[in-house]
Amino acid sequence: MSNDTLRDLSQNPLVQRLGVPRIPVLRRHSPGAPLLTGPALVGVIGAGAFAEPVRALLEDAAVEVIASPDAGDEGKVAAVVLDATAARTLDDLAAVQQFLTPAVKRLAPGGRLLVLSPESDPSEGPLAGPSIDTDVEAAAVAQAFDGLIRSAGKEVRAGATANLLVVSPDAAIGSSVRFFLSARSTYVDGQVVHVGPATVEEPADVEHPLAGRVAVVTGAARGIGAAIAATLARDGATVVAVDIPAAGESLARVANQAGGTALQLDITAPDAAQRLIAHVQERHGHVDLVVHNAGITRDKLLANMDADRWNAVMAVNLRSQLTINAALLESDVLSDSGRIVCVASTSGIAGNRGQTNYAASKAGVIGMVRALAPKLAERGATINAIAPGFIETEMTATMPLGTREAGRRINSLRQGGLPVDVAETVGWLGQAASGGVTGQVVRVCGQSLLGA
Ligand code: NAD
């Protein structure tokens, strides 16, 4: 589903000869496809405890593992993973550079650079040491990975990505490592995600990591929501697709294709939360994943903003999420491995002209996620936000050409994302095994240069 003519043209060698750089065609997941299409280079700094489980995960996925940038046949590698969780000093950081410099040279087009770094809070776990100065150096080193990875993301070429997992000593990293190495994370670039412990084991069938789970998706009749419904169903979930009655026909189509049920519901109605909960309780007894995707725009400069536009956007984008989440917390319908995923926007991070109402609502979603994460943690559940950047949808297809072209190109991958890229990210966060990821904001924006 691409209407990106420039990207298509740039594949032509004649066009490249005119000086137009090739815009990479991104690899996307298809059922049964291998995790990686080549070997993975896995390194470790000092006594890092995560390289071994990463190697085991890769070997389980039939990926050849190479231990050093100089080993193997010196050909390209599909992924570079560095366990730098034991890094505490500037000398350790120098060792990180010594590993990564030759390693990134070997990274194949569309490759994955994934670094695991320690938490920066000196009061947490192993960073607490006898000397305050040592703690301060360790905290500085931990934070240094942030700048390193965000810069590497801007350097790696040809559709390759670079991401950072900040992991606690007892973190459950499996589902996150698998996501970031796979083609499912193709438009997730330059991101920093904290991963903590989780009680739930890895899924038995990694091809269907949502098997047996019940998922509600709002705004599912079209666009990103329809892609989320299809992707969650592909990964094994039973989907309840929610949208307004006016979208009933396309909602029914999406629900049928996903093999799930349709619920016609205006999420701003006063009884929306109760109706939603009653529906899942009657049909399924519980819900494992709630995806707050429905959203609207009513753009106007602040100077010309009226209360109707302001309130309409707040009602759909923020108030409905607050109300439904409060009702979920009060009820026992959300399972113990419950996951809530809230769709925000990079507009809520970077701001966007004409979108004070929309950006305020989306920034509000991020605030809500951070406030609710500790409350949900008490019952083993998580809540995270996804902030999409420029995604190729009906909405972006109708933008004026100049605005559309600018939106597409100002990111490290030099193209827009697809609805499925947001959907795959929901699929990762929605897994029971992703219980260590909560309160996070993951941007699906190809490392947009705005609001980075
Ligand atoms: P879309 O307009 O194509 O789809 C939104 C869906 O939400 C529609 O089916 C609509 O009927 C439904 N909806 C609206 N109000 C509702 C209500 N009161 N009750 C129930 N359903 C309702 O939008 P999209 O582009 O697919 O965006 C999906 C989400 O992603 C939104 O939250 C949007 O803000 C966000 N987002 C999109 C982009 C992008 O580039 N398209 C970028 C950043 C964020």
XYZ file of C-alpha atoms and ligand atoms in Angstrom:
496
model
C 0.000 0.000 0.000
C 2.480 2.661 -1.066
C 1.684 5.905 -2.769
C 5.240 7.070 -2.224
C 6.184 7.747 -5.835
C 9.590 9.217 -5.031
C 10.609 6.099 -3.099
C 9.450 3.867 -5.950
C 11.291 6.001 -8.540
C 14.461 6.052 -6.447
C 14.817 2.270 -6.914
C 15.607 2.924 -10.583
C 19.376 3.062 -11.280
C 18.797 5.730 -13.944
C 17.112 7.966 -11.384
C 19.933 7.258 -8.910
C 22.431 8.362 -11.547
C 20.667 11.752 -11.527
C 21.790 12.079 -7.918
C 18.500 11.047 -6.280
C 19.467 8.899 -3.275
C 17.801 5.495 -3.018
C 15.052 5.474 -0.402
C 15.140 2.026 1.212
C 12.310 -0.451 0.797
C 11.673 -1.619 4.357
C 11.366 -5.294 5.259
C 8.048 -6.172 6.934
C 6.995 -9.278 8.791
C 5.126 -12.033 7.035
C 3.928 -15.162 8.830
C 6.565 -17.877 8.875
C 9.399 -15.520 7.897
C 12.648 -16.028 9.828
C 13.489 -13.691 12.708
C 16.613 -12.532 10.854
C 17.784 -13.156 7.313
C 21.473 -13.504 8.211
C 23.847 -14.033 11.139
C 23.794 -11.931 14.306
C 26.840 -10.502 16.011
C 26.383 -10.655 19.796
C 28.891 -8.951 22.083
C 29.155 -8.316 25.782
C 30.941 -5.764 27.947
C 32.422 -7.212 31.124
C 30.168 -9.503 33.112
C 26.891 -8.605 31.363
C 24.309 -11.282 32.105
C 22.086 -10.793 29.054
C 24.314 -11.851 26.150
C 23.790 -15.512 27.000
C 19.951 -15.414 26.951
C 20.099 -13.358 23.742
C 22.340 -16.000 22.127
C 19.961 -18.731 23.280
C 16.956 -16.850 21.877
C 18.713 -16.412 18.528
C 19.836 -20.026 18.356
C 16.249 -21.106 19.099
C 15.234 -19.003 16.117
C 17.869 -20.792 13.959
C 20.018 -17.639 13.679
C 23.797 -18.103 13.381
C 25.527 -16.205 16.207
C 28.958 -14.609 15.819
C 30.834 -13.470 18.933
C 33.254 -10.867 17.613
C 33.270 -8.325 14.769
C 36.440 -10.002 13.458
C 34.954 -13.508 13.523
C 32.984 -15.332 10.862
C 33.604 -14.806 7.167
C 33.595 -11.004 7.588
C 30.434 -10.832 5.507
C 27.393 -8.765 6.412
C 25.426 -9.432 9.588
C 21.658 -8.944 9.917
C 21.925 -7.750 13.495
C 24.379 -6.448 16.047
C 23.417 -6.909 19.694
C 25.613 -5.605 22.486
C 24.995 -6.423 26.131
C 26.496 -3.355 27.783
C 24.492 -3.723 30.989
C 27.713 -4.103 33.005
C 29.146 -0.802 31.733
C 29.983 1.497 34.668
C 33.024 3.527 33.651
C 34.316 5.596 30.769
C 36.744 2.738 30.074
C 33.732 0.435 29.660
C 32.201 2.994 27.313
C 35.423 3.008 25.278
C 35.083 -0.774 24.996
C 31.553 -0.251 23.684
C 32.921 1.953 20.917
C 35.683 -0.570 20.181
C 33.048 -3.238 19.643
C 30.489 -1.161 17.790
C 32.764 0.577 15.271
C 33.806 -2.565 13.361
C 30.387 -4.117 14.061
C 28.293 -1.408 12.363
C 30.567 -1.637 9.326
C 29.279 -5.178 8.894
C 25.591 -4.297 9.348
C 23.552 -5.387 6.321
C 20.915 -3.178 4.645
C 17.818 -3.290 6.826
C 19.969 -4.543 9.716
C 19.278 -4.089 13.408
C 21.538 -2.504 15.984
C 20.275 -3.225 19.493
C 22.165 -2.218 22.620
C 21.235 -3.240 26.154
C 22.343 -0.703 28.737
C 22.088 -0.377 32.540
C 19.562 1.810 34.330
C 20.884 5.241 35.202
C 19.299 5.602 38.623
C 22.165 5.057 41.104
C 19.658 4.108 43.807
C 18.564 1.090 41.764
C 20.230 -2.292 41.911
C 23.830 -2.851 40.994
C 24.726 0.767 40.356
C 24.701 1.475 44.102
C 28.336 1.248 45.104
C 30.566 2.283 47.974
C 31.707 5.582 46.476
C 29.434 8.427 45.459
C 31.846 9.390 42.699
C 31.685 5.890 41.252
C 27.888 6.068 41.259
C 27.949 9.384 39.491
C 30.273 8.079 36.783
C 28.058 5.010 36.374
C 24.965 7.202 36.042
C 26.719 9.378 33.465
C 27.815 6.312 31.516
C 24.296 4.832 31.643
C 22.854 8.036 30.210
C 25.589 8.239 27.561
C 23.977 5.302 25.730
C 20.996 7.511 25.009
C 23.051 9.915 22.900
C 25.098 7.114 21.372
C 22.083 5.199 20.085
C 20.101 8.210 18.909
C 23.142 9.269 16.874
C 23.794 5.771 15.549
C 20.162 5.672 14.396
C 20.867 8.708 12.262
C 24.002 7.093 10.820
C 23.006 3.544 9.936
C 21.808 3.375 6.345
C 19.593 1.479 3.943
C 16.664 0.894 6.279
C 18.767 -0.267 9.230
C 17.625 0.821 12.709
C 19.281 1.404 16.079
C 17.444 1.074 19.390
C 18.305 0.917 23.078
C 16.849 -1.287 25.801
C 17.587 0.063 29.263
C 17.295 -3.057 31.360
C 17.002 -3.698 35.079
C 19.136 -6.566 36.443
C 16.158 -8.957 36.513
C 14.527 -7.743 33.279
C 12.436 -10.060 31.103
C 13.881 -9.061 27.747
C 12.759 -11.871 25.405
C 9.698 -10.350 23.715
C 11.428 -6.966 23.393
C 14.638 -8.371 21.896
C 12.608 -10.428 19.437
C 10.513 -7.394 18.425
C 13.434 -5.030 17.924
C 15.458 -7.558 15.908
C 12.548 -8.610 13.717
C 10.964 -6.984 10.683
C 7.991 -6.155 12.931
C 9.881 -3.116 14.274
C 10.807 -1.811 10.828
C 9.634 1.795 11.447
C 10.745 1.952 15.106
C 14.104 3.683 15.136
C 16.203 5.624 17.638
C 14.000 4.564 20.553
C 14.968 4.095 24.190
C 12.767 1.615 26.065
C 13.044 0.613 29.709
C 12.516 -3.071 30.457
C 11.967 -4.422 33.936
C 11.037 -7.803 35.373
C 7.937 -9.759 34.339
C 6.311 -12.786 35.807
C 4.901 -14.259 32.608
C 6.972 -16.641 30.542
C 7.715 -16.357 26.849
C 4.960 -17.671 24.565
C 5.260 -21.294 23.497
C 4.571 -20.326 19.878
C 6.526 -17.188 18.941
C 4.633 -17.026 15.640
C 1.368 -16.532 17.600
C 2.464 -14.613 20.703
C -1.105 -13.435 21.401
C -2.706 -16.871 21.231
C -5.582 -17.158 23.690
C -5.701 -13.436 24.424
C -8.761 -11.200 24.074
C -8.102 -7.740 22.634
C -10.357 -4.682 22.329
C -9.416 -2.151 19.636
C -11.212 1.210 19.435
C -11.462 3.085 16.140
C -11.049 -0.244 14.359
C -13.215 0.440 11.291
C -10.387 1.860 9.199
C -6.825 3.180 9.070
C -4.439 2.256 11.833
C -7.186 0.642 13.951
C -8.131 -1.776 11.158
C -4.456 -2.731 10.791
C -4.199 -3.284 14.556
C -7.256 -5.573 14.511
C -5.848 -7.614 11.596
C -2.350 -7.860 13.078
C -3.516 -8.893 16.559
C -5.748 -11.554 14.985
C -2.834 -12.787 12.852
C -0.803 -13.161 16.044
C -3.522 -15.264 17.667
C -5.748 -12.797 19.558
C -9.542 -12.799 19.637
C -10.459 -9.258 18.600
C -13.365 -7.060 19.687
C -13.475 -4.253 17.114
C -15.086 -1.013 18.326
C -16.165 2.007 16.292
C -19.042 4.467 15.936
C -22.369 3.211 14.512
C -21.873 5.378 11.382
C -18.829 3.218 10.533
C -20.840 0.025 11.148
C -20.397 -1.498 7.704
C -16.609 -1.243 7.546
C -16.429 -2.185 11.222
C -18.290 -5.420 10.493
C -15.893 -6.137 7.613
C -12.822 -5.603 9.812
C -14.306 -7.753 12.607
C -15.175 -10.547 10.167
C -11.741 -10.528 8.591
C -10.191 -10.712 12.057
C -12.573 -13.527 13.020
C -13.725 -11.386 15.957
C -16.788 -9.414 17.022
C -17.894 -5.865 16.262
C -19.171 -3.477 18.902
C -20.805 -0.308 17.618
C -20.055 2.221 20.299
C -19.331 5.934 20.498
C -16.560 5.926 23.096
C -17.580 9.437 24.216
C -21.063 8.267 25.290
C -21.625 8.541 29.070
C -22.190 4.773 29.380
C -19.420 3.763 26.918
C -17.081 2.231 29.506
C -19.881 0.177 31.078
C -21.088 -1.063 27.672
C -17.563 -1.988 26.627
C -16.920 -3.902 29.840
C -20.334 -5.616 29.679
C -19.637 -6.720 26.075
C -16.293 -8.359 26.856
C -17.608 -9.825 30.098
C -20.569 -11.464 28.333
C -18.609 -12.710 25.321
C -15.244 -13.594 26.802
C -15.374 -13.201 30.579
C -12.312 -10.950 30.577
C -10.027 -8.817 28.404
C -6.239 -9.080 28.113
C -5.445 -6.122 25.875
C -7.217 -2.788 25.420
C -5.982 -0.619 22.549
C -7.149 2.992 22.717
C -6.701 3.877 19.073
C -9.758 5.995 18.157
C -8.753 9.597 17.607
C -9.858 12.686 15.721
C -8.370 15.993 14.599
C -10.148 19.370 14.462
C -7.255 21.607 13.442
C -7.381 25.371 13.966
C -4.793 27.914 15.048
C -5.087 28.650 18.759
C -6.090 32.236 17.956
C -9.126 30.904 16.060
C -9.881 27.882 18.260
C -13.447 27.435 19.469
C -14.693 25.398 22.398
C -16.446 22.858 20.146
C -13.256 21.898 18.348
C -11.313 21.811 21.599
C -13.887 19.720 23.447
C -14.553 17.281 20.601
C -10.865 16.385 20.328
C -10.440 16.095 24.096
C -13.560 13.926 24.404
C -12.425 11.302 21.876
C -8.658 11.415 22.291
C -8.261 11.812 26.046
C -11.442 11.840 28.145
C -12.660 8.505 26.748
C -9.322 6.877 27.557
C -9.350 8.303 31.095
C -12.922 7.114 31.678
C -12.483 3.629 30.225
C -9.201 3.089 32.074
C -10.760 4.190 35.374
C -13.624 1.728 34.812
C -11.162 -1.053 33.924
C -9.247 -0.414 37.139
C -12.435 -0.535 39.181
C -13.644 -3.764 37.596
C -11.902 -7.118 37.564
C -12.416 -7.613 33.824
C -8.779 -6.826 32.949
C -6.770 -10.028 33.335
C -3.673 -10.284 35.535
C -1.474 -9.987 32.466
C -3.643 -7.076 31.261
C -2.073 -4.677 28.790
C -3.351 -1.224 27.877
C -1.867 0.460 24.808
C -2.748 4.092 24.144
C -2.179 5.660 20.749
C -0.690 9.143 21.171
C 1.150 11.068 18.449
C 4.501 12.711 17.833
C 2.416 15.930 17.628
C 1.938 15.532 21.381
C 5.729 15.490 21.814
C 6.980 17.956 19.217
C 3.873 20.129 18.814
C 2.362 20.946 15.445
C 1.034 24.199 14.009
C -2.767 24.251 14.058
C -2.965 21.358 16.504
C -2.996 22.843 20.014
C -6.114 20.800 20.823
C -4.865 17.563 19.250
C -1.308 17.870 20.622
C -2.653 18.728 24.096
C -4.877 15.636 24.004
C -2.020 13.386 22.859
C 0.455 14.808 25.386
C -2.297 14.240 27.945
C -2.394 10.582 26.924
C 1.327 10.330 27.699
C 0.774 11.939 31.108
C -2.068 9.510 31.804
C 0.099 6.522 30.876
C 2.874 7.585 33.231
C 0.408 8.169 36.078
C -1.404 4.859 35.601
C 1.649 2.604 35.157
C 2.367 2.240 38.900
C -1.322 1.642 39.690
C -1.555 -1.117 37.075
C 1.739 -2.629 38.228
C 0.039 -3.532 41.520
C -1.995 -6.118 39.616
C 0.719 -7.179 37.151
C -0.788 -5.181 34.295
C 0.962 -2.606 32.098
C 0.107 0.552 30.189
C 2.169 2.136 27.431
C 1.803 4.820 24.792
C 2.656 4.556 21.119
C 3.345 7.828 19.355
C 3.078 7.387 15.579
C 4.837 9.884 13.359
C 3.968 10.209 9.676
C 1.883 7.152 8.780
C 0.556 6.590 5.242
C -3.232 6.633 5.745
C -6.260 8.128 3.998
C -5.697 11.173 6.198
C -2.099 11.765 5.111
C -2.934 10.961 1.459
C -5.165 14.047 1.323
C -2.482 16.421 2.654
C -1.112 19.079 0.276
C 1.875 17.642 -1.643
C 4.500 19.893 0.021
C 3.375 19.112 3.559
C 3.121 15.420 2.743
C 6.599 15.240 1.187
C 8.132 17.106 4.134
C 6.365 14.813 6.612
C 7.593 11.729 4.807
C 11.244 12.660 4.462
C 12.216 14.262 7.794
C 13.088 11.017 9.513
C 16.050 8.658 9.492
C 14.311 6.187 7.148
C 13.243 8.978 4.739
C 9.706 7.655 4.247
C 6.344 7.401 5.989
C 5.392 4.371 8.032
C 2.453 2.066 7.322
C -0.498 1.379 9.656
C 0.891 -2.133 10.145
C 4.043 -0.659 11.697
C 1.950 0.831 14.513
C -0.011 -2.434 14.720
C 3.136 -4.581 15.122
C 4.250 -2.337 17.991
C 0.861 -2.835 19.673
C 1.345 -6.588 19.182
C 4.674 -6.517 21.019
C 3.384 -4.433 23.958
C 0.221 -6.544 24.145
C 1.995 -9.817 24.839
C 1.840 -11.351 28.298
C 5.636 -11.706 28.052
C 6.037 -7.919 27.663
C 5.107 -7.366 31.317
C 8.461 -5.686 31.986
C 7.616 -2.782 29.687
C 5.324 -0.207 31.282
C 4.910 3.549 31.436
C 6.879 3.848 28.204
C 6.312 6.062 25.168
C 7.415 4.280 22.013
C 7.523 6.397 18.903
C 6.777 4.677 15.610
C 8.191 7.466 13.506
C 11.305 6.228 11.667
C 13.253 8.449 14.120
C 11.504 11.642 13.100
C 13.751 14.648 13.421
C 10.880 16.513 15.090
C 10.622 16.300 18.855
C 13.356 13.707 19.135
P -8.758 7.444 11.118
O -9.510 8.739 11.149
O -8.504 6.800 9.815
O -9.483 6.366 12.067
C -9.956 6.708 13.348
C -11.126 5.801 13.673
O -11.611 6.183 14.965
C -12.284 5.943 12.688
O -12.708 4.686 12.239
C -13.347 6.654 13.503
O -14.680 6.327 13.122
C -13.017 6.169 14.920
N -13.596 7.066 15.907
C -13.586 8.418 15.919
N -14.334 8.879 16.942
C -14.815 7.800 17.599
C -15.662 7.631 18.729
N -16.177 8.686 19.376
N -15.986 6.385 19.134
C -15.491 5.303 18.472
N -14.694 5.400 17.390
C -14.356 6.634 16.953
O -7.381 7.750 11.910
P -5.976 6.973 11.844
O -5.066 7.757 10.979
O -6.151 5.535 11.604
O -5.475 7.209 13.348
C -5.638 6.262 14.394
C -4.977 6.832 15.639
O -3.615 7.117 15.373
C -5.604 8.139 16.133
O -5.611 8.161 17.542
C -4.653 9.170 15.585
O -4.696 10.361 16.338
C -3.328 8.465 15.699
N -2.271 8.965 14.826
C -2.348 8.856 13.472
C -1.290 9.332 12.676
C -1.297 9.217 11.166
O -0.310 9.602 10.547
N -2.347 8.716 10.550
C -0.175 9.898 13.267
C -0.134 10.000 14.657
C -1.181 9.501 15.422
